[in-house]
Each structure stands twice: as structure tokens, then as C-alpha cells.
CSV table of C-alpha atoms in Angstrom, one decimal:
chain,number,residue,atom,x,y,z
A,1354,MET,CA,52.9,-159.1,-78.8
A,1355,SER,CA,50.0,-159.7,-76.0
A,1356,ARG,CA,48.2,-162.7,-74.7
A,1357,GLU,CA,45.4,-161.1,-77.0
A,1358,SER,CA,47.1,-160.3,-80.5
A,1359,ASP,CA,48.8,-164.1,-80.5
A,1360,CYS,CA,44.9,-165.4,-79.9
A,1361,ARG,CA,44.1,-163.9,-82.5
A,1362,GLU,CA,46.6,-165.2,-84.4
A,1363,ASP,CA,46.1,-168.5,-83.3
A,1364,VAL,CA,42.7,-168.4,-84.2
A,1365,ARG,CA,43.3,-167.4,-87.5
A,1366,LYS,CA,45.5,-170.3,-87.9
A,1367,LEU,CA,43.3,-172.8,-86.6
A,1368,LYS,CA,40.1,-171.5,-88.9
A,1369,GLN,CA,42.4,-171.7,-92.1
A,1370,TYR,CA,43.4,-175.1,-91.1
A,1371,ALA,CA,39.9,-175.9,-90.7
A,1372,ASP,CA,38.9,-174.2,-93.5
A,1373,GLU,CA,41.8,-176.5,-95.8
A,1374,LEU,CA,40.0,-180.0,-93.9
A,1375,GLU,CA,36.7,-179.2,-95.4
A,1376,ARG,CA,38.1,-178.3,-98.7
A,1377,SER,CA,40.2,-181.4,-98.5
A,1378,LEU,CA,36.9,-183.3,-97.3
A,1379,ASP,CA,34.9,-182.2,-99.9
A,1380,ASN,CA,37.8,-182.9,-102.9
A,1381,VAL,CA,38.0,-186.2,-101.8
A,1382,GLN,CA,34.8,-186.7,-102.2
A,1383,THR,CA,34.5,-185.1,-105.4
A,1384,LEU,CA,37.7,-187.9,-106.0
A,1385,CYS,CA,35.2,-190.5,-105.3
A,1386,GLY,CA,32.3,-189.9,-107.0
A,1387,THR,CA,30.9,-192.5,-108.9
A,1388,ASP,CA,32.1,-191.4,-112.5
A,1389,THR,CA,36.1,-192.1,-111.2
A,1390,TRP,CA,35.4,-195.2,-109.4
A,1391,LYS,CA,33.2,-198.0,-109.4
A,1392,GLY,CA,32.4,-201.0,-108.1
A,1393,PRO,CA,31.5,-203.0,-104.4
A,1394,LYS,CA,34.4,-201.1,-103.2
A,1395,SER,CA,34.0,-198.2,-104.5
A,1396,GLU,CA,30.4,-198.4,-102.7
A,1397,ARG,CA,31.8,-198.7,-99.8
A,1398,PHE,CA,34.0,-196.5,-99.2
A,1399,ARG,CA,31.6,-193.6,-100.3
A,1400,ARG,CA,28.9,-194.9,-97.5
A,1401,GLU,CA,32.2,-194.9,-95.1
A,1402,PHE,CA,33.5,-191.9,-96.1
A,1403,ALA,CA,30.0,-189.9,-95.8
A,1404,GLY,CA,29.6,-191.1,-92.1
A,1405,HIS,CA,33.5,-190.1,-91.5
A,1406,LYS,CA,33.4,-186.5,-93.3
A,1407,LYS,CA,30.0,-185.8,-91.0
A,1408,GLN,CA,32.0,-186.9,-88.1
A,1409,ILE,CA,35.2,-184.5,-89.2
A,1410,LYS,CA,32.1,-181.6,-90.4
A,1411,ASP,CA,30.6,-181.9,-87.1
A,1412,ALA,CA,34.3,-181.9,-85.0
A,1413,VAL,CA,35.6,-179.3,-87.2
A,1414,ALA,CA,32.0,-177.1,-86.5
A,1415,ASN,CA,32.1,-178.2,-82.6
A,1416,ALA,CA,36.2,-176.7,-82.6
A,1417,ARG,CA,34.9,-173.4,-84.7
A,1418,ALA,CA,32.7,-173.1,-81.8
A,1419,ALA,CA,35.2,-173.5,-78.9
A,1420,ILE,CA,38.1,-170.8,-80.7
A,1421,ASP,CA,35.3,-168.5,-80.7
A,1422,ARG,CA,35.1,-168.8,-76.6
A,1423,ALA,CA,38.2,-169.3,-76.0
A,1424,LEU,CA,39.5,-165.9,-78.0
A,1425,LYS,CA,36.1,-164.5,-76.2
A,1426,ARG,CA,37.4,-165.3,-73.0
A,1427,VAL,CA,40.8,-164.3,-73.8
A,1428,GLU,CA,39.4,-160.5,-75.2
A,1429,LYS,CA,37.2,-159.8,-71.5
A,1430,GLU,CA,40.4,-161.3,-69.2
A,1431,GLU,CA,42.2,-158.9,-71.2
A,1432,GLU,CA,39.7,-155.9,-70.7
A,1433,GLU,CA,39.8,-156.8,-67.1
A,1434,LYS,CA,43.2,-156.6,-66.9
A,1435,LYS,CA,43.2,-152.8,-68.8
A,1436,LYS,CA,40.8,-152.2,-66.1
A,1437,SER,CA,42.2,-153.4,-62.9
A,1438,GLY,CA,45.3,-151.5,-64.3
A,1439,ALA,CA,43.8,-148.1,-64.8
A,1440,GLY,CA,42.6,-148.3,-62.0
A,1441,LYS,CA,46.5,-148.3,-60.1
């Protein structure tokens, strides 16, 4: 496998994990809703979780952007390597 194909496989896995994490966050929010959990502790949890969820979603978005930048960098390096190898 080339470096580019290895990177693409890593990107695929990382995006899959990010999707799973986002689904898990949504599931937790659904499970801790006011219909399933009542009382002061539930209210406190929902408030705190809302803040944590935003931080996690922001981190996932930043990770997705970093993944895309890394893949583009690897693609560019591989293309440059092909060009320099073709000229020899």
C-alpha cells in the first residue's frame, strides 16, 4: 500500500469514529431527556452535558478539518513524488 492509500484508510476510520461519537452524543441526550429522567440531578446533568456536548462536537469538527488537511498534504506530497520520479 502507498502512503496515500494508508492515509485514506486512516481517514475513513477516523471519520467513522467521529460519526459514531456524534451518534453516541445524540443518544445520551435522548436518553437523559425530561421524559425519561426527572429531578434536580437530571436538570444539572442536562445543563452540564449540553456544555460538554458542544465542546465535543467542536473538537470533532476540528478533527475532521485536520483530517482533511492532512489528506490533502499527503496527496500533494505523493503527486510531487510522482512528478519528480517521472523526470528521472
